[in-house]
Amino acid sequence: MKKLFLFIMAICSIAIMMYFSSRNAEISSHQSDIVLNILRSFGLEFNIHFIRKFAHFIIFVLIGFCVSMFIGNCIENNIISTLLSFTLSSSYACVDEYIQTFIPGRSGNIGDIMIDVSGVLIGVLLYKMISYFMRNN
């Protein structure tokens, strides 16, 4: 049951990214503007480009973390589970950018893949650190 729950969490994290990536440029810009206006209401000022890239990064942190939780609970070997989690999540980052090339007004680029993969790396490492401390306490 636990593995099924973790699998669903991993799929849901990917589905969140798929939802945002499938929005055309106009809708995506509108969503970014909403976030920007919320931040401005708290007195925070950010560039819209930063908001968009940071959102990608955070969602891929979530994907890396959730995929690592699932795979880490399925495969006992720590090295294999870490590499598989990173590889699968990073592969999805490439697929995500490719899918965006078919969305009106959107494009896929290597820079975004690097941002996404950086998020994956942080998510995988975060899961590994948390699981290490939970096992040793």
Coordinates of N, CA and C in Angstrom, one line a residue:
M1 N 0.8 -1.2 0.0 CA 0.0 0.0 0.0 C 0.9 1.3 0.0
K2 N 2.0 1.2 0.8 CA 2.8 2.4 0.9 C 3.5 2.7 -0.5
K3 N 3.9 1.6 -1.2 CA 4.5 1.8 -2.5 C 3.5 2.4 -3.5
L4 N 2.3 1.9 -3.4 CA 1.2 2.5 -4.3 C 1.0 3.9 -4.1
F5 N 1.0 4.3 -2.8 CA 0.8 5.7 -2.4 C 2.0 6.6 -3.0
L6 N 3.2 6.1 -2.8 CA 4.4 6.8 -3.3 C 4.4 6.9 -4.8
F7 N 4.0 5.8 -5.5 CA 3.9 5.8 -6.9 C 2.9 6.9 -7.4
I8 N 1.7 7.0 -6.7 CA 0.7 8.0 -7.0 C 1.3 9.4 -6.8
M9 N 2.0 9.6 -5.7 CA 2.6 10.9 -5.5 C 3.6 11.3 -6.6
A10 N 4.4 10.3 -7.1 CA 5.4 10.6 -8.1 C 4.6 10.9 -9.4
I11 N 3.6 10.2 -9.7 CA 2.8 10.5 -10.9 C 2.1 11.8 -10.8
C12 N 1.6 12.2 -9.7 CA 0.9 13.5 -9.5 C 1.9 14.6 -9.6
S13 N 3.1 14.5 -9.2 CA 4.1 15.5 -9.3 C 4.4 15.7 -10.8
I14 N 4.5 14.6 -11.6 CA 4.8 14.8 -13.0 C 3.5 15.4 -13.7
A15 N 2.3 15.0 -13.3 CA 1.1 15.5 -13.8 C 1.0 17.0 -13.6
I16 N 1.5 17.5 -12.5 CA 1.4 18.9 -12.2 C 2.3 19.7 -13.3
M17 N 3.5 19.1 -13.6 CA 4.4 19.7 -14.6 C 3.7 19.6 -15.9
M18 N 3.1 18.5 -16.2 CA 2.5 18.3 -17.6 C 1.4 19.3 -17.7
Y19 N 0.6 19.6 -16.7 CA -0.5 20.6 -16.7 C 0.1 22.0 -17.1
F20 N 1.1 22.4 -16.4 CA 1.6 23.7 -16.6 C 2.3 23.8 -18.0
S21 N 3.0 22.8 -18.4 CA 3.7 22.8 -19.7 C 2.8 22.7 -20.8
S22 N 1.6 22.2 -20.6 CA 0.6 22.1 -21.8 C -0.2 23.4 -22.0
R23 N 0.0 24.4 -21.2 CA -0.7 25.7 -21.3 C 0.0 26.5 -22.4
N24 N -0.8 27.1 -23.3 CA -0.1 27.9 -24.4 C 0.5 29.2 -23.7
A25 N 1.2 29.9 -24.5 CA 2.0 31.1 -24.0 C 1.1 32.1 -23.3
E26 N 0.0 32.4 -23.9 CA -0.9 33.4 -23.3 C -1.4 33.0 -21.9
I27 N -1.8 31.7 -21.8 CA -2.3 31.2 -20.5 C -1.2 31.1 -19.5
S28 N 0.0 30.7 -19.9 CA 1.2 30.5 -19.1 C 1.6 31.9 -18.5
S29 N 1.6 32.9 -19.4 CA 1.9 34.3 -19.0 C 0.9 34.8 -18.0
H30 N -0.3 34.5 -18.2 CA -1.4 35.0 -17.2 C -1.2 34.3 -15.9
Q31 N -0.8 33.0 -15.8 CA -0.6 32.3 -14.6 C 0.6 32.9 -13.9
S32 N 1.7 33.3 -14.6 CA 2.9 33.9 -14.1 C 2.5 35.3 -13.5
D33 N 1.7 36.0 -14.2 CA 1.3 37.3 -13.7 C 0.5 37.2 -12.4
I34 N -0.3 36.2 -12.3 CA -1.0 36.0 -11.0 C -0.1 35.9 -9.8
V35 N 0.9 35.0 -10.0 CA 1.9 34.8 -9.0 C 2.7 36.0 -8.7
L36 N 3.1 36.7 -9.8 CA 3.8 38.0 -9.6 C 3.0 39.0 -8.8
N37 N 1.7 39.1 -9.1 CA 0.9 40.1 -8.4 C 0.7 39.7 -6.9
I38 N 0.6 38.4 -6.6 CA 0.6 37.9 -5.2 C 1.8 38.3 -4.5
L39 N 3.0 38.1 -5.1 CA 4.2 38.4 -4.5 C 4.4 39.9 -4.3
R40 N 3.9 40.7 -5.2 CA 3.9 42.2 -5.1 C 3.0 42.6 -4.0
S41 N 1.9 42.0 -3.7 CA 1.1 42.3 -2.6 C 1.8 42.2 -1.2
F42 N 2.8 41.4 -1.2 CA 3.6 41.2 0.0 C 4.9 42.1 0.0
G43 N 4.9 43.0 -1.0 CA 6.1 43.9 -1.1 C 7.3 43.3 -1.7
L44 N 7.1 42.1 -2.4 CA 8.3 41.5 -3.0 C 8.2 41.8 -4.5
E45 N 9.4 42.1 -5.1 CA 9.5 42.5 -6.5 C 10.4 41.5 -7.2
F46 N 9.8 40.8 -8.2 CA 10.6 39.9 -9.0 C 10.3 40.1 -10.4
N47 N 11.3 39.7 -11.2 CA 11.2 39.7 -12.7 C 10.3 38.5 -13.1
I48 N 9.5 38.7 -14.1 CA 8.6 37.6 -14.6 C 9.4 36.4 -15.1
H49 N 10.5 36.7 -15.7 CA 11.4 35.6 -16.2 C 11.9 34.8 -15.0
F50 N 12.3 35.4 -13.9 CA 12.7 34.7 -12.8 C 11.6 33.8 -12.2
I51 N 10.4 34.4 -12.1 CA 9.2 33.6 -11.6 C 9.0 32.4 -12.4
R52 N 9.0 32.5 -13.7 CA 8.8 31.3 -14.6 C 9.8 30.2 -14.4
K53 N 11.1 30.7 -14.4 CA 12.2 29.7 -14.2 C 12.2 29.1 -12.8
F54 N 11.9 29.9 -11.8 CA 11.9 29.4 -10.5 C 10.8 28.4 -10.3
A55 N 9.6 28.6 -10.9 CA 8.5 27.7 -10.8 C 8.9 26.3 -11.4
H56 N 9.6 26.3 -12.6 CA 10.1 25.1 -13.2 C 11.0 24.4 -12.2
F57 N 11.9 25.1 -11.6 CA 12.9 24.6 -10.7 C 12.2 23.9 -9.5
I58 N 11.3 24.6 -8.9 CA 10.6 24.0 -7.7 C 9.7 22.8 -8.1
I59 N 9.1 22.8 -9.2 CA 8.3 21.6 -9.6 C 9.2 20.4 -9.8
F60 N 10.4 20.7 -10.4 CA 11.3 19.6 -10.6 C 12.0 19.1 -9.4
V61 N 12.1 20.0 -8.4 CA 12.5 19.5 -7.0 C 11.5 18.5 -6.5
L62 N 10.2 18.9 -6.6 CA 9.1 18.0 -6.2 C 9.2 16.7 -7.0
I63 N 9.4 16.7 -8.3 CA 9.4 15.5 -9.1 C 10.6 14.6 -8.6
G64 N 11.8 15.2 -8.5 CA 13.0 14.5 -8.0 C 12.7 13.8 -6.7
F65 N 12.1 14.6 -5.8 CA 11.9 14.1 -4.4 C 10.9 12.9 -4.5
C66 N 9.8 13.1 -5.1 CA 8.7 12.1 -5.2 C 9.2 10.8 -5.9
V67 N 9.8 11.0 -7.0 CA 10.3 9.8 -7.7 C 11.4 9.1 -6.8
S68 N 12.2 9.8 -6.1 CA 13.2 9.2 -5.2 C 12.5 8.4 -4.1
M69 N 11.5 9.0 -3.6 CA 10.7 8.3 -2.5 C 10.2 7.0 -3.0
F70 N 9.6 7.0 -4.2 CA 9.0 5.8 -4.7 C 10.1 4.8 -5.0
I71 N 11.1 5.2 -5.8 CA 12.2 4.2 -6.2 C 13.0 3.8 -5.0
G72 N 13.2 4.7 -4.0 CA 14.0 4.3 -2.8 C 13.3 3.3 -2.0
N73 N 12.0 3.2 -2.1 CA 11.2 2.3 -1.3 C 11.0 1.0 -2.1
C74 N 11.4 1.0 -3.4 CA 11.3 -0.2 -4.2 C 12.6 -0.9 -4.4
I75 N 13.7 -0.2 -4.4 CA 15.0 -0.7 -4.6 C 15.9 -0.5 -3.4
E76 N 16.4 -1.5 -2.9 CA 17.2 -1.4 -1.6 C 18.6 -0.8 -1.8
N77 N 19.2 -1.1 -3.0 CA 20.5 -0.6 -3.3 C 20.5 1.0 -3.4
N78 N 21.2 1.7 -2.5 CA 21.1 3.1 -2.4 C 21.7 3.8 -3.7
I79 N 22.8 3.3 -4.2 CA 23.4 3.9 -5.4 C 22.5 3.7 -6.6
I80 N 22.0 2.5 -6.8 CA 21.1 2.2 -7.9 C 19.8 3.1 -7.8
S81 N 19.2 3.1 -6.7 CA 18.0 3.9 -6.5 C 18.2 5.4 -6.8
T82 N 19.3 5.9 -6.3 CA 19.7 7.3 -6.5 C 19.9 7.6 -8.0
L83 N 20.7 6.8 -8.6 CA 21.0 7.0 -10.1 C 19.7 6.8 -10.9
L84 N 18.9 5.8 -10.6 CA 17.7 5.6 -11.4 C 16.7 6.8 -11.2
S85 N 16.6 7.2 -9.9 CA 15.7 8.4 -9.6 C 16.1 9.6 -10.4
F86 N 17.4 9.9 -10.4 CA 18.0 11.1 -11.1 C 17.8 10.9 -12.6
T87 N 18.1 9.7 -13.1 CA 18.0 9.5 -14.5 C 16.6 9.6 -15.1
L88 N 15.6 9.0 -14.4 CA 14.2 9.0 -14.8 C 13.7 10.4 -14.7
S89 N 13.9 11.1 -13.6 CA 13.4 12.5 -13.5 C 14.0 13.4 -14.5
S90 N 15.3 13.3 -14.7 CA 16.0 14.2 -15.7 C 15.5 13.9 -17.1
S91 N 15.3 12.6 -17.4 CA 14.7 12.3 -18.7 C 13.4 12.9 -18.9
Y92 N 12.6 13.0 -17.8 CA 11.3 13.7 -18.0 C 11.5 15.2 -18.3
A93 N 12.5 15.8 -17.7 CA 12.8 17.2 -18.0 C 13.1 17.4 -19.4
C94 N 13.8 16.4 -20.1 CA 14.0 16.5 -21.5 C 12.7 16.4 -22.3
V95 N 11.9 15.4 -21.9 CA 10.6 15.1 -22.5 C 9.7 16.4 -22.4
D96 N 9.7 17.0 -21.2 CA 8.9 18.2 -21.0 C 9.3 19.3 -21.9
E97 N 10.5 19.5 -22.1 CA 11.0 20.6 -23.0 C 10.6 20.3 -24.4
Y98 N 10.7 19.0 -24.8 CA 10.4 18.6 -26.2 C 8.9 18.8 -26.4
I99 N 8.0 18.4 -25.4 CA 6.6 18.6 -25.5 C 6.2 20.1 -25.7
Q100 N 6.9 20.9 -25.0 CA 6.6 22.4 -25.1 C 6.9 22.9 -26.5
T101 N 7.7 22.3 -27.4 CA 7.9 22.7 -28.7 C 6.6 22.6 -29.6
F102 N 5.6 21.8 -29.1 CA 4.4 21.6 -29.8 C 3.3 22.5 -29.3
I103 N 3.5 23.3 -28.3 CA 2.5 24.2 -27.7 C 2.7 25.6 -28.3
P104 N 1.6 26.1 -28.7 CA 1.6 27.5 -29.4 C 2.3 28.5 -28.4
G105 N 3.3 29.2 -29.0 CA 3.9 30.3 -28.3 C 5.0 29.8 -27.3
R106 N 5.2 28.5 -27.2 CA 6.1 27.9 -26.2 C 7.3 27.4 -27.0
S107 N 8.4 27.2 -26.3 CA 9.6 26.6 -27.0 C 10.3 25.7 -25.9
G108 N 11.1 24.9 -26.4 CA 12.0 24.1 -25.5 C 13.4 24.5 -25.7
N109 N 14.2 24.6 -24.6 CA 15.6 25.0 -24.8 C 16.5 24.3 -23.7
I110 N 17.7 24.2 -24.1 CA 18.7 23.6 -23.2 C 18.8 24.2 -21.8
G111 N 18.7 25.6 -21.8 CA 18.8 26.3 -20.5 C 17.7 25.8 -19.6
D112 N 16.5 25.7 -20.1 CA 15.4 25.2 -19.2 C 15.7 23.8 -18.7
I113 N 16.2 22.9 -19.6 CA 16.6 21.6 -19.2 C 17.6 21.6 -18.0
M114 N 18.5 22.5 -18.1 CA 19.5 22.6 -17.1 C 18.9 23.1 -15.7
I115 N 18.0 24.0 -15.8 CA 17.2 24.4 -14.6 C 16.4 23.3 -14.0
D116 N 15.7 22.5 -14.9 CA 14.9 21.4 -14.5 C 15.8 20.3 -13.8
V117 N 16.9 20.0 -14.5 CA 17.8 18.9 -14.0 C 18.4 19.4 -12.6
S118 N 18.7 20.7 -12.5 CA 19.2 21.2 -11.2 C 18.1 21.0 -10.1
G119 N 16.9 21.2 -10.4 CA 15.8 21.0 -9.5 C 15.7 19.5 -9.1
V120 N 15.8 18.6 -10.1 CA 15.8 17.2 -9.9 C 16.9 16.8 -8.9
L121 N 18.1 17.3 -9.2 CA 19.2 17.0 -8.3 C 19.0 17.4 -6.9
I122 N 18.5 18.6 -6.7 CA 18.1 19.0 -5.3 C 17.1 18.2 -4.7
G123 N 16.0 17.8 -5.5 CA 15.0 16.9 -4.9 C 15.5 15.6 -4.5
V124 N 16.3 15.0 -5.4 CA 16.9 13.6 -5.1 C 17.8 13.7 -3.8
L125 N 18.6 14.7 -3.8 CA 19.5 14.9 -2.6 C 18.8 15.2 -1.4
L126 N 17.7 16.0 -1.5 CA 16.9 16.3 -0.3 C 16.3 15.0 0.3
Y127 N 15.7 14.2 -0.6 CA 15.1 12.9 -0.2 C 16.2 12.0 0.5
K128 N 17.4 11.9 -0.2 CA 18.4 11.1 0.4 C 18.9 11.6 1.8
M129 N 19.0 12.9 1.9 CA 19.4 13.4 3.2 C 18.3 13.1 4.3
I130 N 17.1 13.4 4.0 CA 16.0 13.1 4.9 C 15.9 11.6 5.3
S131 N 16.0 10.8 4.3 CA 15.9 9.3 4.6 C 17.1 8.9 5.4
Y132 N 18.3 9.4 5.2 CA 19.5 9.1 5.9 C 19.3 9.5 7.4
F133 N 18.8 10.7 7.6 CA 18.6 11.1 9.0 C 17.5 10.4 9.7
M134 N 16.5 10.0 9.0 CA 15.4 9.2 9.6 C 15.8 7.8 10.0
R135 N 16.7 7.2 9.1 CA 17.2 5.9 9.5 C 18.2 5.9 10.6
N136 N 18.9 7.0 10.8 CA 20.0 7.0 11.8 C 19.6 7.7 13.1
N137 N 18.3 8.0 13.2 CA 17.8 8.6 14.5 C 16.7 7.7 15.1

